[in-house]
Coordinates of C-alpha atoms in Angstrom, one line a residue:
X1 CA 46.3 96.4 115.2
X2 CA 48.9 98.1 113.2
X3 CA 52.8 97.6 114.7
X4 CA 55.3 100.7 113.9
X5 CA 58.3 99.5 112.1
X6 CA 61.7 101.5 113.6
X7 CA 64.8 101.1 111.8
X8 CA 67.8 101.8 113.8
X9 CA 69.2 104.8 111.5
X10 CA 70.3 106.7 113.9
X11 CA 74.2 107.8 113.4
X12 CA 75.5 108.1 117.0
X13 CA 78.0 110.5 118.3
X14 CA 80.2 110.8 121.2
X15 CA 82.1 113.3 123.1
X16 CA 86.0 112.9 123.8
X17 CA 87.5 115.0 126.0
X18 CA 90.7 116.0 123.9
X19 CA 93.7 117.7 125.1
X20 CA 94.3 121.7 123.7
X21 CA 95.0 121.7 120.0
X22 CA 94.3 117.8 119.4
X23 CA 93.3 116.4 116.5
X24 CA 89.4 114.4 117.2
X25 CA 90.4 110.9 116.0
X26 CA 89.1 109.4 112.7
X27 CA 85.9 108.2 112.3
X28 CA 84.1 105.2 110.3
X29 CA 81.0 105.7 110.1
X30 CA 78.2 103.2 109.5
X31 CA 77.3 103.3 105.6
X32 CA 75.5 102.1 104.4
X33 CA 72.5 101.8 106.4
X34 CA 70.9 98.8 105.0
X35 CA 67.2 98.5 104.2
X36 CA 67.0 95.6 102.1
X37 CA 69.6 93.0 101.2
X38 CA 73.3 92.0 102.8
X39 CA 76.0 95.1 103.0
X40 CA 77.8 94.1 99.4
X41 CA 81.3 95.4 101.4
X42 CA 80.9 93.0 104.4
X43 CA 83.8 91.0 105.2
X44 CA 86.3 93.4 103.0
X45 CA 89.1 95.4 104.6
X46 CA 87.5 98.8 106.6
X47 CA 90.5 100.6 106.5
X48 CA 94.1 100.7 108.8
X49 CA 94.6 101.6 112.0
X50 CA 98.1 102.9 113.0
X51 CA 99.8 101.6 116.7
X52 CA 99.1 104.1 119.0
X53 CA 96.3 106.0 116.9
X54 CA 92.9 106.3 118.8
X55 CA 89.7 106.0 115.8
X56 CA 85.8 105.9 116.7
X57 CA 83.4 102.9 114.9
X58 CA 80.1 102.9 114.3
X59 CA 78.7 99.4 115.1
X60 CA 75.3 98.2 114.1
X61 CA 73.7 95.8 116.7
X62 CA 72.9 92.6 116.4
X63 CA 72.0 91.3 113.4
X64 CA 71.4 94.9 111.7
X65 CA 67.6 93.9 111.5
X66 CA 64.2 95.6 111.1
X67 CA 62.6 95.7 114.4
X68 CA 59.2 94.7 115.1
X69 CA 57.2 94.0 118.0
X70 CA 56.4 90.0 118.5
X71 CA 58.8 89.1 115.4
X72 CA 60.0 85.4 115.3
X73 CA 63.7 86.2 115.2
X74 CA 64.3 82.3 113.7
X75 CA 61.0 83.3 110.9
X76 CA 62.7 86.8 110.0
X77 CA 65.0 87.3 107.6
X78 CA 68.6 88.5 108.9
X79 CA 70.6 90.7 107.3
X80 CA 74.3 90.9 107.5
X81 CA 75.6 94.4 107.8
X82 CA 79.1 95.8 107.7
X83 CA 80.7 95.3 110.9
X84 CA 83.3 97.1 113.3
X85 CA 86.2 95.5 110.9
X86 CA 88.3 94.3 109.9
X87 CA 90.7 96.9 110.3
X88 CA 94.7 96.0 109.7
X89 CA 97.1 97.6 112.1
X90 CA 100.1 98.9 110.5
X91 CA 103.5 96.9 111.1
X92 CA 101.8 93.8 112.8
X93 CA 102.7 90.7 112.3
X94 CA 101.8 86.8 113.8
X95 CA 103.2 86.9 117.1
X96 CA 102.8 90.1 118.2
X97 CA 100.0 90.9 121.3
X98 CA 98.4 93.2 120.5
X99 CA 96.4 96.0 123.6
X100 CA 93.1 97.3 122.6
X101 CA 91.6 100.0 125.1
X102 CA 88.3 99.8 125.0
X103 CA 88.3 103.5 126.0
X104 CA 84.4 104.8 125.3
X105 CA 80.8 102.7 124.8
X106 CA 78.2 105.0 123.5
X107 CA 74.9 102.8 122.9
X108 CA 72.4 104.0 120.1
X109 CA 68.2 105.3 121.4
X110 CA 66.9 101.1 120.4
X111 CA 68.0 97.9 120.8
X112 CA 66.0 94.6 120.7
X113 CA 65.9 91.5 122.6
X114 CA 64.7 88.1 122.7
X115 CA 61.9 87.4 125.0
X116 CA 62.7 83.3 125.3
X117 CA 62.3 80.7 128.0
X118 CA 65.4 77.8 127.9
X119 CA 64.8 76.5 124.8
X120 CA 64.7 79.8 123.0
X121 CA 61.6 79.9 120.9
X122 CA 61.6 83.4 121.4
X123 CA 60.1 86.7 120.3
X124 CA 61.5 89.7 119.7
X125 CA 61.4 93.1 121.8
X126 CA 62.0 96.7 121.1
X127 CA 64.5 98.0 124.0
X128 CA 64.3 101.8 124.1
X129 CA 67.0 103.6 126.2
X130 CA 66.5 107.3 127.7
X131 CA 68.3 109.2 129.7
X132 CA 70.8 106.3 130.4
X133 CA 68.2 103.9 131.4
X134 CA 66.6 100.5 129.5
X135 CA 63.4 100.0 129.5
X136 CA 61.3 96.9 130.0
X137 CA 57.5 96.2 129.8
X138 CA 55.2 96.7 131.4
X139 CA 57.6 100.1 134.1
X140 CA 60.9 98.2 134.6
X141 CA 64.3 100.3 134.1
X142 CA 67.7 99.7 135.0
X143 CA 70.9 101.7 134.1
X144 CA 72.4 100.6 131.1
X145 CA 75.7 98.9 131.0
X146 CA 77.5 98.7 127.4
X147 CA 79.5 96.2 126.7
X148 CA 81.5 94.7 123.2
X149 CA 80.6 91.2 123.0
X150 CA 83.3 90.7 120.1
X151 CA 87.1 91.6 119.8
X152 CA 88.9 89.3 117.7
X153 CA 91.6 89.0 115.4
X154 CA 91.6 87.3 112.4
X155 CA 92.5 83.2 113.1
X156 CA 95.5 81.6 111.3
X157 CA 93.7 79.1 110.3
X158 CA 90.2 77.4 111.0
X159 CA 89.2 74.6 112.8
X160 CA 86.3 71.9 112.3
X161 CA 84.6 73.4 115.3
X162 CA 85.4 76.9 114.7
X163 CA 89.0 78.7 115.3
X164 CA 90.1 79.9 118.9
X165 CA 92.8 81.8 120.6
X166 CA 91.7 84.7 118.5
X167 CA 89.3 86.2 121.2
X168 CA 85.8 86.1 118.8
X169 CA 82.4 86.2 120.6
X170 CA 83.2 85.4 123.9
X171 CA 80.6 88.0 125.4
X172 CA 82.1 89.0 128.5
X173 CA 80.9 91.5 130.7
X174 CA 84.5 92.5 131.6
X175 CA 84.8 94.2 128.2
X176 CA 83.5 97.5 128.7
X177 CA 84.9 101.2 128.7
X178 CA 87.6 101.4 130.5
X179 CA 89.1 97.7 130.2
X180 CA 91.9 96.2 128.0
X181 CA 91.5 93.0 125.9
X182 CA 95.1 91.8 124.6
X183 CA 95.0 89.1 121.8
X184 CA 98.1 87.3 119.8
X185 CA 97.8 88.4 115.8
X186 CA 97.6 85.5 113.8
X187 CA 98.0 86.9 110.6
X188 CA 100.0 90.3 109.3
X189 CA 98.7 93.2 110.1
X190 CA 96.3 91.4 112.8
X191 CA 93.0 92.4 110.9
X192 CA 90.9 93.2 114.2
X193 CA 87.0 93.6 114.6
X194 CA 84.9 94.4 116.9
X195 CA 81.0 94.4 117.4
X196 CA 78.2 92.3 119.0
X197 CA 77.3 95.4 120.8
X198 CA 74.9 95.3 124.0
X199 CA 73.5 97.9 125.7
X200 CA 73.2 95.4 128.5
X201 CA 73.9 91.8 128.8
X202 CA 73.2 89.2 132.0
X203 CA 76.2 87.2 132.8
X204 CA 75.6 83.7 130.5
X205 CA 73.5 85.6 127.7
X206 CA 71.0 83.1 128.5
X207 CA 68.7 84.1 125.4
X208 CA 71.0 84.1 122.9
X209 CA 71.3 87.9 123.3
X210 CA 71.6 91.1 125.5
X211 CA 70.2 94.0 124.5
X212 CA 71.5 94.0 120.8
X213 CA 71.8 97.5 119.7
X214 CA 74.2 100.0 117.5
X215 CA 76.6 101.7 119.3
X216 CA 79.5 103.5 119.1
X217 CA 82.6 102.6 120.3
X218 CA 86.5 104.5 120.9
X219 CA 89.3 102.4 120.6
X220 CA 93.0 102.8 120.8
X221 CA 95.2 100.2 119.8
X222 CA 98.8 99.4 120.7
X223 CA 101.3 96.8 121.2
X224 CA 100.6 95.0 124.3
X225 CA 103.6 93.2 126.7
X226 CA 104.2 89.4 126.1
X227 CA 102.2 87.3 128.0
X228 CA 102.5 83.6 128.5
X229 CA 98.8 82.8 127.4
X230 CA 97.3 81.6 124.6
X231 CA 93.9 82.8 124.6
X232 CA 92.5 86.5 125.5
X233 CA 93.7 88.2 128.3
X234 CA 91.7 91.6 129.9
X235 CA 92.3 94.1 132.1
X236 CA 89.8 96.1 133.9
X237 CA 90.3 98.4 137.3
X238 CA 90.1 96.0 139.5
X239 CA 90.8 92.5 138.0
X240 CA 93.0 90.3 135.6
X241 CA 90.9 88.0 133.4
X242 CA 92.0 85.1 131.7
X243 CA 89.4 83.5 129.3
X244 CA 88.2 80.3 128.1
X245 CA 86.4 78.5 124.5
X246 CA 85.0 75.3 124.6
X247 CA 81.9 73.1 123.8
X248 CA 80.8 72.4 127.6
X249 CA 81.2 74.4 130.3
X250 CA 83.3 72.0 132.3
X251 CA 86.1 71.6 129.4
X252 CA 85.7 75.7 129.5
X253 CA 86.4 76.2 133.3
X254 CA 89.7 73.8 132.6
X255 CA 90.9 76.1 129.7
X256 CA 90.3 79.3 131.6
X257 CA 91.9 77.5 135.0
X258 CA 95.1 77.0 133.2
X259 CA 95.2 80.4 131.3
X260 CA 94.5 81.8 134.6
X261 CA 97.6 80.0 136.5
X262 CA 99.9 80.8 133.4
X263 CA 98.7 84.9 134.0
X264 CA 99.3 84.8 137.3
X265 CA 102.9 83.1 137.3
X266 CA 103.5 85.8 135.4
X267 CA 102.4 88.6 136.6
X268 CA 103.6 87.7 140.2
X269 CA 106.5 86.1 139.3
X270 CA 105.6 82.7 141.1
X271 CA 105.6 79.4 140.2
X272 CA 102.5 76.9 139.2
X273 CA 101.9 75.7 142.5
X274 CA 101.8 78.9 144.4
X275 CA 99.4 80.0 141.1
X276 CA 96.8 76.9 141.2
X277 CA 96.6 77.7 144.9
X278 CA 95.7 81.5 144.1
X279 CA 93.1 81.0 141.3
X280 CA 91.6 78.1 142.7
X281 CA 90.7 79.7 146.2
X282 CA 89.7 83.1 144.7
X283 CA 89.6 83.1 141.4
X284 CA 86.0 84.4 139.9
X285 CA 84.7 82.0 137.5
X286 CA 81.8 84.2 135.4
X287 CA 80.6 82.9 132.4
X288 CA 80.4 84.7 128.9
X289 CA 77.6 82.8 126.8
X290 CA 76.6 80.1 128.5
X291 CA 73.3 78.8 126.5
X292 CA 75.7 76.0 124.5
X293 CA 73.3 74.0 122.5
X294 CA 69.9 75.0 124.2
X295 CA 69.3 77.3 121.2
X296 CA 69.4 74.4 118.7
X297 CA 66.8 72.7 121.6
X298 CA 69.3 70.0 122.2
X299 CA 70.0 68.6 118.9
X300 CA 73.9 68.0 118.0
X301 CA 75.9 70.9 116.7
X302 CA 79.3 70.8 116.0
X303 CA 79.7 74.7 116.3
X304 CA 77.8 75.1 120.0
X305 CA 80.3 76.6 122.6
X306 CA 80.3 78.3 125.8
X307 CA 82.3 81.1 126.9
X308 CA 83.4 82.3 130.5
X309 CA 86.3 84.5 132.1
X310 CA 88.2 83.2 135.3
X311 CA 89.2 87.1 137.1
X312 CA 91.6 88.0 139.6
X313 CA 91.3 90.7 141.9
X314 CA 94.2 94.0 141.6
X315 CA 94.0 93.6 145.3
X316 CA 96.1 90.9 145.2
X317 CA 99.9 91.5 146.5
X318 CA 102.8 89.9 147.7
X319 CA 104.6 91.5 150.6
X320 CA 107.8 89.8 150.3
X321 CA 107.9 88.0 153.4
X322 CA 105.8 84.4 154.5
X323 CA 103.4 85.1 157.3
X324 CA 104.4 85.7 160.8
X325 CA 102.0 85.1 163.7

């Protein structure tokens, strides 16, 4: 039997709708398109990024591989590609929050994913999207659902078990067209990235992955109000999210507990008890990547983590006045 090799080469495009007599924004594309070792420029600076300025970035998926049905992702080689950054923002400096509007998702025509039980041990898929939907074997489809599985800053400095507060991979479905992630720069000029694109992606990432696939992605980036938190805050339509890093899911829920109580003292101008009493009744606790150390079947690892996202619903109000019966 003979397998067809697709390399995801495709240069996406996307439509703004642009006010009369506006500029479209700068775009960095994805070159080069790699078809054999590492992206020589990965890591290095992609350009600046003014406050205010909206830009478009091509981001390859995943791990920029070949893709080929029934490949071993742990027995392939992986390739490293140039990612969506890091781009320095003009006149930032440690301190500063910075608001990135996630403003459009545009997925490429493939992805891949990994077809793995618990442990992983898994094999690879082709994902093809058409006409908005996914596609799984043998007839399944469902509409797609982008989402940026990493906005991050770069840290101040890093840790034995990897730097936080910086946003990174948290994988969190709450990032999508449409939301807001604000993060503290760490560093001058903030150098941001983006990527770990999805075309779709479960709550938990159970795999390891979503659909991993290029896409490309609208930004605009501005300063963002102060908020009392210390790790990534987003904003969607209908919820506040406050966010949590940890090694165990349990030691993650405490970390996005208290970033959520800190938000909403502050955003409804009450104090911790009132807070604790809001997040812990109705506060939506949805995890980002929750697999931890089942992809390293168990063993110690000093780097596993787990992500999740403790939201709050818009509807919230106060009415300035206690109940009355």
């Amino acid at each position: 039997m003979t397998w067809t090799r697709i390399v995801l080469l495709t240069t996406l495009s996307v439509t703004l709708a642009l006010p009369a007599g506006a500029q479209e924004p700068r775009r960095f594309t994805r070159t080069p398109y790699l078809s054999g070792p590492d992206d020589p420029e990965r890591g290095q600076v992609r350009g600046t990024i003014q406050l205010g300025e909206t830009v478009v970035i091509e981001i390859p998926g995943g791990f920029d591989s070949i893709l080929e049905p029934g490949v071993v992702p742990e027995l392939s080689e992986r390739r490293h590609s140039r990612r969506g950054g890091p781009f320095e923002i003009e006149g930032v400096k440690p301190g500063d929050w910075l608001a990135i509007h996630i403003i459009d998702a545009q997925p490429g025509p493939y992805g891949y994913y990994n077809n793995g039980g618990p442990f992983r041990g898994s094999l690879r898929r082709v994902a093809p999207i058409k006409d908005g939907m996914l596609h799984f074997p043998p007839d399944f489809v469902v509409p797609v659902r982008p989402m940026v599985g990493i906005v991050q800053v770069a840290p101040r400095i890093n840790h034995p078990g990897g730097a936080w507060n910086h946003g990174g991979n948290l994988d969190l479905n709450s990032v999508q067209a449409g939301s807001t992630v604000y993060i503290r720069a760490q560093r001058y000029k903030g150098l941001l990235t983006i990527g770990d694109t999805h075309a779709y992606q479960g709550d938990g990432e159970l795999t390891g992955t979503g659909v991993e696939i290029d896409m490309t992605v609208t930004i605009k980036v501005e300063r963002g109000p102060d908020f009392p938190n210390g790790g990534v805050v987003v904003e969607t339509a209908e919820k506040w999210y406050a966010t949590g890093v940890a090694a165990d899911w349990e030691t993650a829920l405490k970390i996005a507990w208290t970033e959520a109580v800190a938000l909403v003292e502050h955003l409804y101008d009450t104090n911790a008890e009132h807070a604790n009493r809001i997040v812990g009744t109705i506060g939506d606790a949805l995890p980002g990547y929750a697999a931890g150390k089942l992809n390293t079947r168990g063993f110690p690892n000093d780097r596993a983590y787990v992500t999740l996202q403790i939201g709050i619903p818009k509807s919230l109000k106060r009415t300035g006045r206690p109940f009355e019966p």
